[in-house]
Coordinates of C-alpha atoms in Angstrom, one line a residue:
X1 CA 0.0 0.0 0.0
X2 CA 1.4 3.4 -0.9
X3 CA 2.9 5.2 2.0
X4 CA 1.8 8.6 0.8
X5 CA -1.9 7.6 0.9
X6 CA -1.6 6.6 4.5
X7 CA -0.4 9.9 6.1
X8 CA 0.7 13.4 5.3
X9 CA 3.0 13.2 8.3
X10 CA 6.6 12.2 7.7
X11 CA 7.9 12.8 11.2
X12 CA 6.6 13.3 14.7
X13 CA 7.7 15.7 17.5
X14 CA 8.3 14.0 20.9
X15 CA 7.6 16.8 23.3
X16 CA 9.1 14.9 26.3
X17 CA 8.3 15.3 29.9
X18 CA 8.7 19.1 30.2
X19 CA 8.7 22.0 27.8
X20 CA 10.7 24.2 30.2
X21 CA 14.3 24.7 29.0
X22 CA 15.6 25.2 32.5
X23 CA 14.4 21.7 33.5
X24 CA 16.1 19.9 30.6
X25 CA 19.6 19.5 32.2
X26 CA 18.0 18.1 35.4
X27 CA 15.9 15.7 33.4
X28 CA 18.9 14.6 31.4
X29 CA 21.0 13.9 34.5
X30 CA 18.3 12.0 36.3
X31 CA 17.3 9.8 33.4
X32 CA 20.9 9.3 32.3
X33 CA 21.8 8.0 35.8
X34 CA 18.7 5.8 36.0
X35 CA 19.4 4.4 32.5
X36 CA 23.0 3.5 33.3
X37 CA 22.0 1.8 36.6
X38 CA 19.3 -0.1 34.7
X39 CA 21.7 -1.4 31.9
X40 CA 24.7 -2.1 34.1
X41 CA 22.6 -3.8 36.8
X42 CA 20.7 -6.0 34.4
X43 CA 23.9 -6.9 32.5
X44 CA 25.6 -7.8 35.7
X45 CA 22.8 -10.2 36.5
X46 CA 23.1 -11.8 33.1
X47 CA 26.9 -12.2 33.5
X48 CA 26.6 -13.6 37.0
X49 CA 24.1 -16.2 36.0
X50 CA 26.1 -17.1 32.9
X51 CA 29.4 -17.6 34.7
X52 CA 28.2 -19.3 37.9
X53 CA 27.1 -22.9 37.3
X54 CA 25.2 -22.9 40.6
X55 CA 22.7 -20.5 39.0
X56 CA 22.0 -22.7 35.9
X57 CA 18.5 -23.5 37.2
X58 CA 15.0 -22.6 35.8
X59 CA 14.6 -19.7 38.2
X60 CA 17.8 -18.0 37.1
X61 CA 17.3 -18.9 33.5
X62 CA 14.1 -16.8 33.5
X63 CA 15.7 -14.1 35.6
X64 CA 18.5 -13.7 33.0
X65 CA 15.9 -13.3 30.3
X66 CA 13.9 -10.8 32.4
X67 CA 17.1 -8.8 32.9
X68 CA 17.7 -8.9 29.1
X69 CA 14.1 -7.8 28.5
X70 CA 14.4 -5.0 31.1
X71 CA 17.6 -3.6 29.5
X72 CA 16.1 -3.7 26.1
X73 CA 12.8 -2.2 27.3
X74 CA 14.4 0.9 28.7
X75 CA 16.7 1.1 25.7
X76 CA 13.8 1.6 23.3
X77 CA 12.7 4.8 25.0
X78 CA 15.3 6.5 27.2
X79 CA 18.3 6.9 24.8
X80 CA 16.1 8.7 22.2
X81 CA 14.7 11.0 25.0
X82 CA 18.3 11.8 26.1
X83 CA 19.4 12.5 22.5
X84 CA 16.4 14.8 22.1
X85 CA 17.3 16.8 25.2
X86 CA 21.0 17.0 24.4
X87 CA 20.5 18.1 20.7
X88 CA 17.4 20.2 21.4
X89 CA 15.7 18.4 18.5
X90 CA 12.4 16.5 19.2
X91 CA 11.8 14.9 15.8
X92 CA 11.5 11.2 15.1
X93 CA 10.7 9.9 11.6
X94 CA 7.4 8.2 11.0
X95 CA 9.0 4.8 10.4
X96 CA 11.2 5.3 13.4
X97 CA 8.2 6.1 15.5
X98 CA 6.4 2.9 14.5
X99 CA 9.6 0.9 15.1
X100 CA 10.0 2.4 18.5
X101 CA 6.4 1.5 19.3
X102 CA 6.8 -2.0 18.1
X103 CA 9.9 -2.8 20.1
X104 CA 8.6 -1.0 23.2
X105 CA 5.5 -3.2 23.1
X106 CA 7.5 -6.4 22.4
X107 CA 9.8 -6.0 25.4
X108 CA 7.1 -4.6 27.6
X109 CA 4.9 -7.6 27.0
X110 CA 7.9 -9.9 27.3
X111 CA 8.4 -8.4 30.8
X112 CA 4.7 -9.2 31.6
X113 CA 4.9 -12.8 30.6
X114 CA 8.3 -13.5 32.2
X115 CA 7.1 -12.2 35.5
X116 CA 4.1 -14.6 35.3
X117 CA 6.4 -17.5 34.3
X118 CA 8.8 -16.7 37.2
X119 CA 5.9 -16.7 39.7
X120 CA 4.7 -20.1 38.4
X121 CA 8.3 -21.4 38.7
X122 CA 8.4 -20.3 42.4
X123 CA 5.0 -21.9 43.0
X124 CA 6.2 -25.3 41.6
X125 CA 9.5 -25.0 43.6
X126 CA 7.8 -24.2 46.9
X127 CA 4.4 -25.9 46.7
X128 CA 5.3 -29.0 44.5
X129 CA 9.0 -29.6 45.2
X130 CA 8.8 -33.3 44.4
X131 CA 7.6 -32.6 40.9
X132 CA 9.8 -29.6 40.2
X133 CA 12.4 -31.4 38.0
X134 CA 9.6 -32.7 35.8
X135 CA 7.3 -29.7 35.7
X136 CA 10.3 -27.3 35.1
X137 CA 12.6 -29.5 33.0
X138 CA 15.0 -27.7 30.5
X139 CA 12.6 -28.6 27.6
X140 CA 9.6 -27.0 29.5
X141 CA 11.6 -23.9 30.2
X142 CA 12.7 -23.5 26.6
X143 CA 9.1 -24.0 25.4
X144 CA 7.8 -21.5 27.9
X145 CA 10.4 -18.9 26.9
X146 CA 9.7 -19.5 23.2
X147 CA 5.9 -19.0 23.8
X148 CA 6.6 -15.7 25.6
X149 CA 8.6 -14.5 22.6
X150 CA 6.1 -15.6 20.0
X151 CA 3.1 -14.1 21.8
X152 CA 4.8 -10.8 22.5
X153 CA 6.0 -10.4 18.9
X154 CA 2.5 -11.3 17.5
X155 CA 0.9 -8.7 19.8
X156 CA 3.4 -6.0 18.9
X157 CA 3.1 -6.8 15.2
X158 CA -0.7 -6.6 15.4
X159 CA -0.6 -3.1 16.9
X160 CA 2.1 -1.9 14.5
X161 CA 0.1 -3.0 11.4
X162 CA -3.1 -1.5 12.7
X163 CA -1.3 1.8 13.5
X164 CA 0.3 1.8 10.0
X165 CA -3.2 1.9 8.5
X166 CA -4.1 5.2 10.1
X167 CA -3.7 8.7 8.7
X168 CA -2.1 11.4 10.8
X169 CA -3.2 14.7 9.4
X170 CA -4.3 16.5 12.5
X171 CA -0.9 17.3 13.8
X172 CA 2.5 15.6 14.6
X173 CA 3.2 16.7 18.2
X174 CA 3.2 13.7 20.6
X175 CA 2.9 14.9 24.2
X176 CA 5.1 12.0 25.5
X177 CA 8.8 11.1 25.6
X178 CA 8.4 8.1 23.3
X179 CA 6.0 6.8 20.6
X180 CA 3.3 4.9 22.3
X181 CA -0.1 3.6 21.1
X182 CA -2.4 5.8 23.2
X183 CA -0.9 9.2 22.2
X184 CA -0.5 8.2 18.6
X185 CA -4.2 7.2 18.5
X186 CA -5.1 10.6 19.9
X187 CA -3.3 12.2 16.9
X188 CA -5.0 10.2 14.2
X189 CA -7.7 11.6 12.0
X190 CA -8.8 8.1 10.9
X191 CA -11.4 5.8 12.6
X192 CA -9.4 4.3 15.5
X193 CA -12.2 2.0 16.8
X194 CA -10.5 -1.2 15.6
X195 CA -7.3 0.0 17.2
X196 CA -9.1 0.7 20.5
X197 CA -10.7 -2.7 20.5
X198 CA -7.4 -4.4 19.8
X199 CA -5.6 -2.3 22.5
X200 CA -8.2 -3.3 25.1
X201 CA -8.5 -6.9 24.1
X202 CA -4.8 -7.7 23.6
X203 CA -3.9 -5.5 26.5
X204 CA -6.3 -7.3 28.8
X205 CA -4.7 -10.7 27.9
X206 CA -1.2 -9.5 28.2
X207 CA -1.6 -7.6 31.4
X208 CA -4.3 -9.4 33.4
X209 CA -3.4 -12.9 32.3
X210 CA 0.1 -13.0 33.8
X211 CA -1.0 -10.8 36.7
X212 CA -3.7 -13.3 37.6
X213 CA -1.1 -16.1 37.4
X214 CA 1.2 -14.2 39.7
X215 CA -1.5 -13.5 42.3
X216 CA -2.7 -17.1 42.2
X217 CA 0.9 -18.5 42.5
X218 CA 1.7 -16.2 45.4
X219 CA -1.5 -17.1 47.1
X220 CA -0.5 -20.7 47.1
X221 CA 3.1 -19.8 48.1
X222 CA 2.0 -17.7 51.0
X223 CA -0.3 -20.4 52.2
X224 CA 2.6 -22.9 52.1
X225 CA 4.9 -20.5 53.9
X226 CA 2.4 -20.1 56.7
X227 CA 2.9 -23.8 57.3
X228 CA 6.6 -23.4 57.9
X229 CA 7.4 -23.9 61.6
X230 CA 10.4 -21.7 61.6
X231 CA 9.6 -18.1 62.4
X232 CA 12.8 -16.7 60.9
X233 CA 12.1 -18.8 57.8
X234 CA 8.6 -17.3 57.4
X235 CA 9.9 -13.8 58.0
X236 CA 12.6 -14.2 55.4
X237 CA 10.2 -15.7 52.8
X238 CA 7.6 -13.0 53.4
X239 CA 10.2 -10.3 53.1
X240 CA 11.3 -11.7 49.7
X241 CA 7.8 -12.2 48.5
X242 CA 6.8 -8.7 49.6
X243 CA 9.6 -7.0 47.7
X244 CA 8.8 -9.0 44.5
X245 CA 5.1 -8.2 44.8
X246 CA 5.8 -4.5 45.3
X247 CA 7.6 -4.4 42.0
X248 CA 4.9 -6.5 40.3
X249 CA 2.1 -4.2 41.4
X250 CA 4.0 -1.1 40.6
X251 CA 4.6 -2.3 37.1
X252 CA 1.1 -3.7 36.4
X253 CA -0.8 -1.0 38.3
X254 CA 0.7 1.9 36.2
X255 CA 0.5 -0.1 32.9
X256 CA -3.1 -1.1 33.4
X257 CA -4.0 2.5 34.2
X258 CA -2.6 3.6 30.8
X259 CA -3.7 0.8 28.5
X260 CA -7.0 -0.6 29.8
X261 CA -8.8 2.5 31.1
X262 CA -11.2 4.2 28.6
X263 CA -9.8 7.1 26.4
X264 CA -11.8 9.7 28.3
X265 CA -9.9 9.0 31.5
X266 CA -6.5 9.6 29.9
X267 CA -4.5 12.6 31.0
X268 CA -1.2 13.5 29.3
X269 CA 0.6 14.3 32.6
X270 CA -0.7 11.3 34.4
X271 CA 0.1 8.9 31.5
X272 CA 3.7 10.3 31.2
X273 CA 4.3 9.9 35.0
X274 CA 2.9 6.3 34.9
X275 CA 5.1 5.5 31.8
X276 CA 8.2 6.6 33.8
X277 CA 7.4 4.1 36.4
X278 CA 6.8 1.0 34.2
X279 CA 9.5 1.9 31.5
X280 CA 12.3 3.3 33.7
X281 CA 11.8 2.8 37.5
X282 CA 10.8 -0.9 37.6
X283 CA 13.5 -2.1 35.2
X284 CA 16.0 -0.2 37.3
X285 CA 14.7 -1.7 40.6
X286 CA 14.5 -5.3 39.4
X287 CA 18.3 -6.0 39.7
X288 CA 18.3 -4.7 43.3
X289 CA 15.2 -6.8 44.2
X290 CA 16.5 -10.0 42.6
X291 CA 20.1 -9.7 43.7
X292 CA 20.6 -7.7 46.9
X293 CA 18.2 -10.0 48.7
X294 CA 19.6 -13.2 47.3
X295 CA 22.7 -14.8 48.6
X296 CA 23.2 -16.9 45.4
X297 CA 23.3 -13.7 43.4
X298 CA 25.6 -11.9 45.9
X299 CA 28.1 -14.8 45.7
X300 CA 28.0 -14.9 41.9
X301 CA 28.5 -11.1 41.7
X302 CA 31.4 -11.3 44.2
X303 CA 33.1 -13.8 42.0
X304 CA 32.9 -11.4 39.0
X305 CA 34.5 -8.6 41.0
X306 CA 36.9 -10.8 42.9
X307 CA 35.3 -9.8 46.2
X308 CA 35.1 -12.3 49.1
X309 CA 33.1 -10.3 51.6
X310 CA 29.7 -11.7 50.6
X311 CA 28.2 -14.6 52.3
X312 CA 28.5 -17.8 50.4
X313 CA 25.6 -19.4 52.1
X314 CA 23.1 -20.7 49.6
X315 CA 19.3 -20.2 49.9

């Protein structure tokens, strides 16, 4: 289909988080720091899991993939925003905007599914330990990971193709710091009803499906933990579960507010703030949540840096 017939817009303007020039250096410094922490933290987790044979288990296999998804997730949005701030140019080509949206949705949805799979893995390990080796065999893990990749890519491709059908003749200024589905739909002068239905339907499956699995898995896990006779053991388990669930609800809560609420409820400022949490904050916090509270990860990281002060006790 001829590109010219689809839209008179050849590029978009990403207006970012603030229009005030005096705030740009502060925003650049904050997001540059958060991005570096995100990338370095997640890469360290991947390296630690790869080099420590003790971590070659299903739990850490999925954690390594989650770290990869988190690093890529932030990399689809933050570097472009930093370049725009530094160069004082807010343009992004039409094709680049669709590409950014596609990869953003791919890695965002991959995060969703991996969090659900990791919760299921913990359920099997804690609640059905005798069947763990069978239910989470290497073949099962590979199949689960492949399913996550296939489903996320199909969902992202659907939204990208639907978006490419729309015309953008009402303006090209996106009140956001990256190309996302909701602000792009608000700019279109075409009928977006099909896109809205797809966004709600696919978004419901991607967000509420894994979230339901996480809640159900942790409900069984907490029930099992309550049966542990050791008070310190219960306290340690609840502390770990609590930190994991805090990140989960922060991620899902902000994402659901943006993608599943009706268009009339959307506010540019609120959507941008929510996007900062699920695109920047949670990928940055995940390495701390999954490593600083885990002696296995501490030991593996200490080997990378040649440090012997971490406890080698396995949990």
